[in-house]
Tab-separated table of C-alpha atoms in Angstrom:
chain	number	residue	atom	x	y	z
A	177	MET	CA	-17.263	-35.857	24.458
A	178	LYS	CA	-15.039	-32.795	23.985
A	179	ARG	CA	-15.232	-31.000	20.636
A	180	THR	CA	-12.179	-31.348	18.378
A	181	LYS	CA	-11.137	-28.347	16.320
A	182	ILE	CA	-10.980	-29.037	12.599
A	183	LYS	CA	-7.372	-27.834	12.457
A	184	ASN	CA	-6.374	-30.513	14.967
A	185	ALA	CA	-8.453	-33.199	13.255
A	186	LEU	CA	-6.798	-32.498	9.898
A	187	HIS	CA	-3.373	-32.932	11.493
A	188	ALA	CA	-4.190	-36.124	13.388
A	189	GLU	CA	-1.550	-38.839	13.187
A	190	ALA	CA	-3.981	-41.768	13.312
A	191	PRO	CA	-7.706	-42.484	12.877
A	192	VAL	CA	-10.001	-41.592	15.790
A	193	SER	CA	-12.857	-43.904	16.668
A	194	GLU	CA	-14.938	-41.218	18.418
A	195	ILE	CA	-14.777	-37.583	17.410
A	196	ARG	CA	-17.004	-34.549	17.807
A	197	ILE	CA	-16.782	-31.725	15.256
A	198	GLY	CA	-18.700	-28.448	15.216
A	199	GLY	CA	-18.750	-25.813	12.515
A	200	TRP	CA	-20.573	-23.919	9.806
A	201	VAL	CA	-21.673	-25.569	6.589
A	202	ARG	CA	-19.874	-24.352	3.477
A	203	THR	CA	-21.551	-26.776	1.033
A	204	LYS	CA	-23.830	-29.799	1.080
A	205	ARG	CA	-24.028	-32.426	-1.680
A	206	ASP	CA	-26.658	-35.132	-1.644
A	207	SER	CA	-26.055	-38.508	-3.267
A	208	LYS	CA	-27.942	-41.789	-3.292
A	209	GLY	CA	-28.050	-43.049	0.264
A	210	PHE	CA	-25.641	-40.512	1.743
A	211	SER	CA	-24.580	-36.822	1.730
A	212	PHE	CA	-21.303	-34.880	1.767
A	213	ILE	CA	-20.969	-31.803	4.006
A	214	GLU	CA	-18.023	-29.386	3.847
A	215	LEU	CA	-17.573	-27.993	7.343
A	216	ASN	CA	-15.395	-25.165	8.664
A	217	ASP	CA	-15.072	-23.977	12.269
A	218	GLY	CA	-12.702	-21.049	11.689
A	219	SER	CA	-9.658	-22.764	13.193
A	220	CYS	CA	-7.960	-23.083	9.794
A	221	LEU	CA	-8.444	-22.375	6.113
A	222	THR	CA	-9.176	-25.970	5.084
A	223	ASN	CA	-12.656	-27.481	5.393
A	224	ILE	CA	-13.203	-31.002	6.603
A	225	GLN	CA	-15.478	-33.348	4.674
A	226	VAL	CA	-18.238	-35.076	6.606
A	227	ILE	CA	-20.081	-38.062	5.137
A	228	VAL	CA	-23.422	-39.091	6.651
A	229	ASP	CA	-25.696	-41.969	5.706
A	230	HIS	CA	-29.366	-41.272	5.078
A	231	THR	CA	-30.919	-42.605	8.258
A	232	PRO	CA	-34.363	-41.179	9.114
A	233	GLU	CA	-32.893	-38.959	11.838
A	234	ILE	CA	-30.110	-37.629	9.615
A	235	LEU	CA	-32.437	-37.053	6.667
A	236	ALA	CA	-34.605	-34.901	8.886
A	237	ALA	CA	-31.542	-32.886	9.928
A	238	LEU	CA	-30.290	-32.554	6.330
A	239	GLU	CA	-33.529	-30.912	5.291
A	240	ARG	CA	-32.735	-28.047	7.685
A	241	ILE	CA	-29.151	-27.584	6.499
A	242	GLY	CA	-27.929	-25.038	3.961
A	243	THR	CA	-24.849	-22.870	3.524
A	244	GLY	CA	-24.140	-21.016	6.759
A	245	ALA	CA	-26.009	-23.358	9.085
A	246	SER	CA	-24.203	-24.499	12.218
A	247	VAL	CA	-24.017	-28.210	13.034
A	248	LEU	CA	-22.452	-30.614	15.477
A	249	VAL	CA	-21.308	-33.985	14.139
A	250	GLU	CA	-20.276	-37.057	16.079
A	251	GLY	CA	-18.580	-39.958	14.348
A	252	GLU	CA	-15.209	-41.362	13.326
A	253	LEU	CA	-12.140	-39.719	11.813
A	254	VAL	CA	-11.069	-42.028	8.982
A	255	GLU	CA	-8.647	-41.931	6.073
A	256	SER	CA	-10.151	-40.285	3.023
A	257	PRO	CA	-10.025	-41.991	-0.376
A	258	GLY	CA	-10.416	-38.606	-2.077
A	259	LYS	CA	-7.495	-36.554	-3.398
A	260	GLY	CA	-6.223	-33.507	-1.505
A	261	GLN	CA	-7.378	-34.594	1.925
A	262	LYS	CA	-5.930	-37.059	4.382
A	263	TRP	CA	-8.905	-37.392	6.742
A	264	GLU	CA	-12.668	-37.174	6.636
A	265	VAL	CA	-15.409	-37.699	9.204
A	266	ARG	CA	-17.889	-40.559	8.968
A	267	GLY	CA	-20.815	-39.041	10.824
A	268	LYS	CA	-23.012	-41.165	13.034
A	269	SER	CA	-25.141	-38.311	14.345
A	270	LEU	CA	-25.917	-34.851	12.998
A	271	ASN	CA	-27.318	-32.097	15.201
A	272	VAL	CA	-28.421	-28.790	13.640
A	273	LEU	CA	-27.606	-26.018	16.101
A	274	GLY	CA	-28.640	-23.032	14.012
A	275	GLU	CA	-30.335	-22.812	10.626
A	276	ALA	CA	-29.437	-20.188	8.000
A	277	ASP	CA	-32.228	-18.810	5.827
A	278	GLN	CA	-31.063	-19.522	2.269
A	279	ASP	CA	-33.136	-16.675	0.829
A	280	THR	CA	-31.335	-14.028	2.883
A	281	PHE	CA	-27.942	-15.508	3.877
A	282	PRO	CA	-25.491	-13.205	2.015
A	283	LEU	CA	-22.456	-15.513	1.760
A	284	GLN	CA	-22.760	-17.970	-1.093
A	285	LYS	CA	-20.242	-20.175	-2.867
A	286	LYS	CA	-18.814	-17.429	-5.063
A	287	ARG	CA	-16.292	-14.622	-4.774
A	288	HIS	CA	-17.661	-11.469	-3.195
A	289	THR	CA	-16.086	-8.032	-3.566
A	290	ASP	CA	-14.258	-6.490	-0.615
A	291	GLU	CA	-16.624	-3.539	-0.744
A	292	PHE	CA	-19.643	-5.833	-0.405
A	293	LEU	CA	-18.030	-7.708	2.478
A	294	ARG	CA	-17.236	-4.475	4.353
A	295	GLY	CA	-20.992	-3.934	4.475
A	296	ILE	CA	-21.405	-7.242	6.318
A	297	ALA	CA	-18.326	-7.072	8.524
A	298	HIS	CA	-20.126	-9.160	11.140
A	299	LEU	CA	-20.210	-12.118	8.721
A	300	ARG	CA	-17.094	-11.680	6.597
A	301	PRO	CA	-14.803	-13.657	8.982
A	302	ARG	CA	-16.630	-16.756	7.690
A	303	THR	CA	-15.101	-16.278	4.235
A	304	ASN	CA	-11.759	-17.834	3.347
A	305	LYS	CA	-10.013	-14.485	2.880
A	306	TYR	CA	-11.166	-12.815	6.059
A	307	GLY	CA	-10.941	-15.930	8.182
A	308	ALA	CA	-7.302	-16.075	7.102
A	309	MET	CA	-6.821	-12.346	7.745
A	310	PHE	CA	-8.048	-12.465	11.312
A	311	ARG	CA	-6.154	-15.640	12.172
A	312	ILE	CA	-3.018	-13.868	10.946
A	313	ARG	CA	-3.969	-10.784	12.957
A	314	SER	CA	-4.234	-12.892	16.112
A	315	GLU	CA	-0.895	-14.602	15.481
A	316	LEU	CA	0.816	-11.303	14.663
A	317	ALA	CA	-0.359	-9.758	17.941
A	318	GLN	CA	1.081	-12.699	19.870
A	319	ALA	CA	4.354	-12.425	17.942
A	320	ILE	CA	4.720	-8.749	18.861
A	321	HIS	CA	4.597	-9.576	22.559
A	322	GLN	CA	7.007	-12.455	22.013
A	323	PHE	CA	9.471	-10.231	20.126
A	324	PHE	CA	9.680	-7.708	22.957
A	325	LYS	CA	9.711	-10.313	25.715
A	326	GLU	CA	12.715	-12.023	24.117
A	327	ARG	CA	14.524	-8.654	24.199
A	328	GLY	CA	13.734	-7.786	27.797
A	329	PHE	CA	11.162	-5.055	27.158
A	330	PHE	CA	8.390	-4.386	29.675
A	331	TYR	CA	4.777	-4.034	28.500
A	332	VAL	CA	3.124	-0.793	29.675
A	333	HIS	CA	-0.588	0.018	29.463
A	334	THR	CA	-0.760	3.705	28.589
A	335	PRO	CA	-3.998	5.738	28.931
A	336	ILE	CA	-6.685	5.827	26.259
A	337	LEU	CA	-8.148	8.983	27.821
A	338	THR	CA	-5.710	11.883	27.683
A	339	GLY	CA	-5.413	15.583	28.304
A	340	SER	CA	-2.440	16.098	25.957
A	341	ASP	CA	-1.947	16.037	22.202
A	342	CYS	CA	1.199	14.048	21.458
A	343	GLU	CA	1.353	14.862	17.752
A	344	GLY	CA	0.278	18.502	17.992
A	345	ALA	CA	-2.066	18.122	15.027
A	346	GLY	CA	-5.287	18.663	16.953
A	347	GLU	CA	-7.120	15.851	15.129
A	348	MET	CA	-8.480	14.275	18.296
A	349	PHE	CA	-11.837	12.912	19.407
A	350	ARG	CA	-13.165	14.901	22.343
A	351	VAL	CA	-14.604	13.032	25.320
A	352	THR	CA	-17.210	14.550	27.610
A	353	SER	CA	-19.717	13.516	30.248
A	354	LEU	CA	-21.822	16.638	29.668
A	355	GLU	CA	-25.146	16.294	27.911
A	356	HIS	CA	-25.225	16.927	24.185
A	357	GLY	CA	-25.617	20.629	23.502
A	358	SER	CA	-24.609	21.620	27.016
A	359	ARG	CA	-23.064	25.068	27.355
A	360	ALA	CA	-21.598	24.300	30.754
A	361	PRO	CA	-17.959	25.385	31.188
A	362	VAL	CA	-15.336	22.687	30.763
A	363	GLU	CA	-14.564	22.945	34.487
A	364	GLU	CA	-17.907	21.225	35.108
A	365	ASP	CA	-17.002	18.286	32.882
A	366	PHE	CA	-15.860	14.979	34.378
A	367	PHE	CA	-12.142	15.783	34.429
A	368	GLY	CA	-12.514	19.529	34.848
A	369	LYS	CA	-10.468	20.077	31.693
A	370	PRO	CA	-10.653	19.092	27.992
A	371	ALA	CA	-10.264	15.334	27.473
A	372	SER	CA	-9.658	13.318	24.309
A	373	LEU	CA	-9.041	9.826	23.003
A	374	THR	CA	-5.323	9.291	22.660
A	375	VAL	CA	-3.436	9.574	19.376
A	376	SER	CA	-0.353	7.931	20.896
A	377	GLY	CA	0.942	6.393	24.102
A	378	GLN	CA	4.441	7.650	23.415
A	379	LEU	CA	4.767	10.434	25.976
A	380	GLU	CA	3.670	8.142	28.802
A	381	ALA	CA	5.885	5.332	27.484
A	382	GLU	CA	8.857	7.702	27.645
A	383	MET	CA	8.234	8.137	31.381
A	384	PHE	CA	8.489	4.403	31.892
A	385	ALA	CA	11.521	4.038	29.622
A	386	LEU	CA	13.230	6.611	31.855
A	387	SER	CA	12.464	4.361	34.809
A	388	LEU	CA	12.472	0.745	33.570
A	389	GLY	CA	14.844	1.014	30.584
A	390	ASP	CA	13.121	-0.594	27.583
A	391	VAL	CA	9.330	-0.643	27.368
A	392	TYR	CA	6.571	-0.874	24.781
A	393	THR	CA	2.880	-0.119	24.440
A	394	PHE	CA	0.435	-1.927	22.185
A	395	GLY	CA	-3.103	-0.652	22.090
A	396	PRO	CA	-5.800	1.336	20.300
A	397	THR	CA	-5.234	4.916	19.134
A	398	PHE	CA	-7.612	7.386	17.527
A	399	ARG	CA	-7.468	10.131	14.897
A	400	ALA	CA	-10.395	12.425	14.069
A	401	GLU	CA	-9.046	12.932	10.571
A	402	ASN	CA	-11.753	13.268	7.931
A	403	SER	CA	-9.955	11.003	5.484
A	404	ASN	CA	-11.353	8.227	3.316
A	405	THR	CA	-8.067	6.955	1.889
A	406	PRO	CA	-7.205	3.225	1.911
A	407	ARG	CA	-4.514	3.962	4.545
A	408	HIS	CA	-6.543	5.791	7.203
A	409	VAL	CA	-9.182	4.883	9.771
A	410	ALA	CA	-10.404	6.623	12.908
A	411	GLU	CA	-9.489	3.764	15.284
A	412	PHE	CA	-6.409	1.622	14.845
A	413	TRP	CA	-3.720	-0.141	16.874
A	414	MET	CA	-0.158	1.005	17.452
A	415	ILE	CA	2.996	-0.663	18.721
A	416	GLU	CA	5.227	1.906	20.420
A	417	PRO	CA	8.565	0.836	21.934
A	418	GLU	CA	10.767	3.264	23.875
A	419	MET	CA	14.413	2.612	24.724
A	420	ALA	CA	16.536	4.432	27.294
A	421	PHE	CA	20.230	5.084	26.550
A	422	ALA	CA	19.486	4.803	22.815
A	423	ASP	CA	19.923	6.956	19.734
A	424	LEU	CA	18.410	7.119	16.242
A	425	ARG	CA	20.592	4.283	14.925
A	426	ASP	CA	19.378	2.010	17.733
A	427	ASP	CA	15.830	3.011	16.851
A	428	MET	CA	16.224	2.046	13.189
A	429	ASP	CA	17.961	-1.206	14.110
A	430	LEU	CA	15.078	-2.196	16.401
A	431	GLY	CA	12.457	-1.403	13.757
A	432	GLU	CA	14.262	-3.435	11.087
A	433	ASP	CA	14.744	-6.369	13.447
A	434	MET	CA	11.076	-6.241	14.401
A	435	ILE	CA	9.733	-6.235	10.847
A	436	LYS	CA	11.987	-9.121	9.827
A	437	TYR	CA	11.043	-11.070	12.953
A	438	LEU	CA	7.310	-10.604	12.402
A	439	VAL	CA	7.473	-11.527	8.714
A	440	GLN	CA	9.394	-14.714	9.493
A	441	HIS	CA	7.024	-15.597	12.333
A	442	ILE	CA	3.939	-15.293	10.127
A	443	LEU	CA	5.551	-17.334	7.343
A	444	ASP	CA	6.407	-20.021	9.899
A	445	HIS	CA	3.072	-20.107	11.731
A	446	CYS	CA	0.461	-19.024	9.164
A	447	ALA	CA	1.834	-20.533	5.952
A	448	GLU	CA	-1.495	-21.774	4.588
A	449	ASP	CA	-3.260	-18.472	5.237
A	450	VAL	CA	-0.418	-16.372	3.774
A	451	GLN	CA	-0.364	-18.539	0.656
A	452	LEU	CA	-4.033	-17.710	0.080
A	453	PHE	CA	-3.120	-14.009	-0.080
A	454	GLY	CA	-0.128	-14.733	-2.291
A	455	LYS	CA	-2.343	-16.614	-4.736
A	456	TRP	CA	-5.533	-14.541	-4.795
A	457	VAL	CA	-4.688	-11.048	-3.500
A	458	ASP	CA	-1.115	-10.106	-4.486
A	459	LYS	CA	1.053	-12.379	-6.605
A	460	THR	CA	4.123	-10.311	-5.651
A	461	LEU	CA	3.537	-10.920	-1.931
A	462	MET	CA	5.929	-13.822	-1.416
A	463	PRO	CA	8.839	-12.232	-3.360
A	464	THR	CA	8.289	-9.007	-1.393
A	465	LEU	CA	8.430	-10.830	1.941
A	466	GLU	CA	11.487	-12.815	0.861
A	467	THR	CA	13.293	-9.580	-0.059
A	468	ILE	CA	12.468	-8.117	3.363
A	469	LEU	CA	14.031	-11.140	5.050
A	470	ARG	CA	17.052	-11.317	2.766
A	471	GLU	CA	18.105	-7.693	2.234
A	472	PRO	CA	19.254	-5.078	4.759
A	473	PHE	CA	17.002	-2.023	4.740
A	474	GLU	CA	18.300	0.994	2.814
A	475	ARG	CA	19.005	4.148	4.836
A	476	VAL	CA	19.022	7.625	3.262
A	477	SER	CA	18.761	11.096	4.737
A	478	TYR	CA	15.701	13.188	3.982
A	479	THR	CA	17.914	15.615	2.055
A	480	GLU	CA	19.254	12.788	-0.110
A	481	ALA	CA	15.725	11.404	-0.611
A	482	ILE	CA	14.562	14.815	-1.880
A	483	ARG	CA	17.540	14.933	-4.259
A	484	ILE	CA	16.651	11.477	-5.613
A	485	LEU	CA	12.991	12.414	-6.068
A	486	LYS	CA	13.819	15.687	-7.858
A	487	LYS	CA	16.354	13.982	-10.104
A	488	THR	CA	14.010	11.261	-11.350
A	489	LYS	CA	12.037	11.803	-14.535
A	490	LYS	CA	8.890	10.421	-12.908
A	491	THR	CA	6.051	12.932	-12.581
A	492	PHE	CA	4.449	13.196	-9.151
A	493	ASP	CA	1.054	14.621	-8.264
A	494	TYR	CA	2.656	16.468	-5.337
A	495	PRO	CA	5.702	18.658	-6.202
A	496	VAL	CA	8.972	17.820	-4.467
A	497	GLU	CA	10.877	20.503	-2.564
A	498	TRP	CA	13.056	20.420	0.529
A	499	GLY	CA	10.801	21.035	3.517
A	500	ILE	CA	7.730	19.123	2.334
A	501	ASP	CA	6.319	16.124	4.139
A	502	LEU	CA	6.769	13.122	1.854
A	503	GLN	CA	3.548	11.858	0.296
A	504	THR	CA	2.661	8.206	-0.245
A	505	GLU	CA	3.615	8.433	-3.944
A	506	HIS	CA	7.110	9.667	-2.958
A	507	GLU	CA	7.515	6.997	-0.307
A	508	ARG	CA	6.440	4.197	-2.642
A	509	PHE	CA	8.755	5.387	-5.401
A	510	LEU	CA	11.734	5.211	-3.050
A	511	CYS	CA	11.052	1.663	-1.819
A	512	GLU	CA	9.393	0.142	-4.897
A	513	GLU	CA	11.265	1.702	-7.832
A	514	LYS	CA	14.507	3.265	-6.604
A	515	PHE	CA	15.724	0.762	-4.003
A	516	LYS	CA	13.215	-2.112	-4.465
A	517	LYS	CA	13.201	-2.884	-0.738
A	518	PRO	CA	12.329	-1.211	2.580
A	519	VAL	CA	13.935	2.193	3.105
A	520	TYR	CA	14.638	4.338	6.156
A	521	VAL	CA	14.471	8.083	5.564
A	522	TYR	CA	15.986	10.054	8.460
A	523	ASP	CA	16.826	13.592	9.614
A	524	TYR	CA	13.626	15.401	8.616
A	525	PRO	CA	13.091	19.193	8.676
A	526	LYS	CA	12.097	20.320	12.155
A	527	THR	CA	9.198	22.342	10.752
A	528	ILE	CA	7.209	19.218	9.856
A	529	LYS	CA	7.882	17.196	12.997
A	530	PRO	CA	6.568	17.305	16.609
A	531	PHE	CA	8.256	19.166	19.466
A	532	TYR	CA	9.747	16.137	21.232
A	533	MET	CA	12.172	15.078	18.457
A	534	ARG	CA	15.856	15.729	19.085
A	535	MET	CA	17.289	18.769	17.335
A	536	ASN	CA	20.301	18.092	15.109
A	537	ASP	CA	23.379	20.320	15.143
A	538	ASP	CA	22.352	22.031	11.887
A	539	ASP	CA	19.355	23.587	13.708
A	540	LYS	CA	17.236	22.724	10.656
A	541	THR	CA	16.571	19.015	11.041
A	542	VAL	CA	15.615	16.617	13.806
A	543	ALA	CA	16.718	13.037	14.491
A	544	ALA	CA	13.533	11.538	13.098
A	545	MET	CA	13.047	8.517	10.859
A	546	ASP	CA	10.338	6.832	8.816
A	547	CYS	CA	10.500	3.257	7.577
A	548	LEU	CA	8.956	2.878	4.121
A	549	VAL	CA	7.855	-0.472	2.703
A	550	PRO	CA	6.509	-1.555	-0.707
A	551	ARG	CA	2.785	-1.107	-1.460
A	552	ILE	CA	2.169	0.849	1.743
A	553	GLY	CA	4.725	3.577	2.240
A	554	GLU	CA	5.326	4.548	5.860
A	555	ILE	CA	4.942	1.686	8.321
A	556	ILE	CA	7.114	3.076	11.149
A	557	GLY	CA	7.633	6.631	12.312
A	558	GLY	CA	10.024	7.411	15.133
A	559	SER	CA	12.814	9.537	16.496
A	560	GLN	CA	15.454	10.075	19.078
A	561	ARG	CA	13.720	12.145	21.735
A	562	GLU	CA	14.965	15.558	22.852
A	563	GLU	CA	16.550	14.879	26.232
A	564	ARG	CA	17.977	18.407	26.749
A	565	MET	CA	15.710	20.515	28.914
A	566	ASP	CA	16.575	23.912	27.439
A	567	VAL	CA	16.241	22.744	23.835
A	568	LEU	CA	12.918	21.019	24.554
A	569	GLN	CA	11.550	24.175	26.178
A	570	ALA	CA	12.643	26.263	23.194
A	571	ARG	CA	10.894	23.882	20.786
A	572	MET	CA	7.718	24.036	22.853
A	573	ARG	CA	7.765	27.825	22.716
A	574	GLU	CA	8.252	27.673	18.935
A	575	MET	CA	5.151	25.491	18.631
A	576	ASP	CA	3.123	27.520	21.141
A	577	LEU	CA	2.765	24.640	23.597
A	578	SER	CA	2.104	25.328	27.262
A	579	GLU	CA	4.818	24.151	29.646
A	580	GLU	CA	2.172	24.058	32.325
A	581	ASP	CA	0.237	21.380	30.402
A	582	TYR	CA	3.382	19.262	30.030
A	583	TRP	CA	4.881	19.823	33.487
A	584	TRP	CA	5.165	16.083	34.092
A	585	TYR	CA	6.903	15.545	30.747
A	586	LEU	CA	9.427	18.277	31.514
A	587	ASP	CA	10.106	16.691	34.903
A	588	SER	CA	11.590	13.680	33.095
A	589	ARG	CA	14.235	16.037	31.648
A	590	ARG	CA	14.680	17.826	34.953
A	591	PHE	CA	15.385	14.701	36.992
A	592	GLY	CA	18.014	12.414	35.464
A	593	SER	CA	17.382	12.753	31.751
A	594	VAL	CA	19.157	10.371	29.375
A	595	PRO	CA	19.241	9.955	25.585
A	596	HIS	CA	16.319	7.797	24.499
A	597	ALA	CA	14.476	6.844	21.330
A	598	GLY	CA	11.346	5.122	20.137
A	599	PHE	CA	8.889	4.687	17.310
A	600	GLY	CA	5.317	3.893	16.435
A	601	MET	CA	4.360	1.053	14.106
A	602	GLY	CA	0.876	0.801	12.696
A	603	PHE	CA	-0.354	-2.701	13.488
A	604	GLU	CA	-2.822	-2.739	10.592
A	605	ARG	CA	-0.138	-1.535	8.179
A	606	MET	CA	2.033	-4.441	9.294
A	607	LEU	CA	-0.912	-6.720	8.527
A	608	MET	CA	-1.221	-5.116	5.093
A	609	LEU	CA	2.467	-5.835	4.510
A	610	VAL	CA	2.241	-9.565	5.310
A	611	THR	CA	-1.045	-10.149	3.472
A	612	GLY	CA	-0.859	-7.848	0.445
A	613	VAL	CA	-4.258	-6.216	1.051
A	614	THR	CA	-4.333	-2.604	-0.102
A	615	ASN	CA	-7.101	-1.190	2.093
A	616	ILE	CA	-6.624	-0.829	5.838
A	617	ARG	CA	-10.353	-1.445	6.358
A	618	ASP	CA	-9.731	-5.069	5.417
A	619	ALA	CA	-7.190	-5.528	8.228
A	620	LEU	CA	-9.590	-4.423	10.985
A	621	PRO	CA	-12.458	-6.533	12.354
A	622	PHE	CA	-14.831	-3.540	12.471
A	623	PRO	CA	-13.293	-0.470	10.784
A	624	ARG	CA	-14.281	3.010	11.963
A	625	THR	CA	-14.243	5.681	9.246
A	626	PRO	CA	-16.020	9.012	8.649
A	627	ASN	CA	-19.807	8.521	8.679
A	628	HIS	CA	-19.423	4.819	9.431
A	629	LEU	CA	-19.954	3.444	12.941
A	630	GLU	CA	-21.751	0.160	12.234
A	631	PHE	CA	-21.495	-3.097	14.144
């Protein structure tokens, strides 16, 4: 008999005379002549109740069952007389697949702190909160592909191993095949040149946008930034669309459409899981998501944003002056207190942005934009790309970048260049937005941070 997922059993339209359910025991209650077992298989937030009579075989199995044990039950799906549940399983047989030592099993029927659960990341998906988180993560990933497919974008797999630094920050993990401590010249390494884990697939995506039109990448990226903030990890996922024949306005429009689409999709397909976060994690979550769907995003220039920040009476830890890179406290003030909704800040100073962003006519700013959302700050960073060969070369010289290293990138401007634009969205930050969690480590199955490479 094929196993039925608990999610499907709970949504059955009629009783089922023969059903097979597998899962992990949440609780067990013994009564006179029978026992109640709360079972969950990870397919949904809700447990299913199993009732088994005390036959000799079942009594023997019950003695081996505690919280965390895995079991397989065969029986009938029947209407439940209890409140809050439509169906329950009347078990005819109970097979213990794996016992759980009750003296050492760390997940008990109580609320555990997020910090404690990060230390047992291999088990935390069995909790209500993290089971919900990773079901939402799965659904959100599917929705991203659906969003771009509906708009005619092509999915491109860009390299994880790279010889170029897209952001120019130098915070990259080096990759080598040489033995640890080797003093051999880099020419003897696998690639014959320095290699790193990618910080972005953007440059390669641009090449495909200038061939296929509209494309996107969605994959892991890496930053060797020694940061322990709730917003940073060493390995994370990025969504990076690139559009040919597009400008900065098109870029902002796409980002706004995407965020609204993803929020609506999760509300439609993960309602029960999202409600858990709205009840137990952030009571402002649902109003925040409703505002995102209802209101158009605000759009202000960087210069105007600096004026607003300097004019307010609020005291910031980081002083505000034209030319600074906005800090999280500045970003959150703009979207949480000033405008009370997502905000696009555009036209940043060229001195704080990478070489590939299109120079504006004022020769001081570039056609860059960041999308800021409540609780998080920046969720999208993007720009119109510099399509003019001479201007791009001048910017590279300003930033001391070798044209020889980027010969292939310059070719795209040499042979049929067109205006184009794109952005990067942090996948985990999008998850933080739709769940209300405040630490990015709680949106990743196995977070990688400084001095932490467990699991």
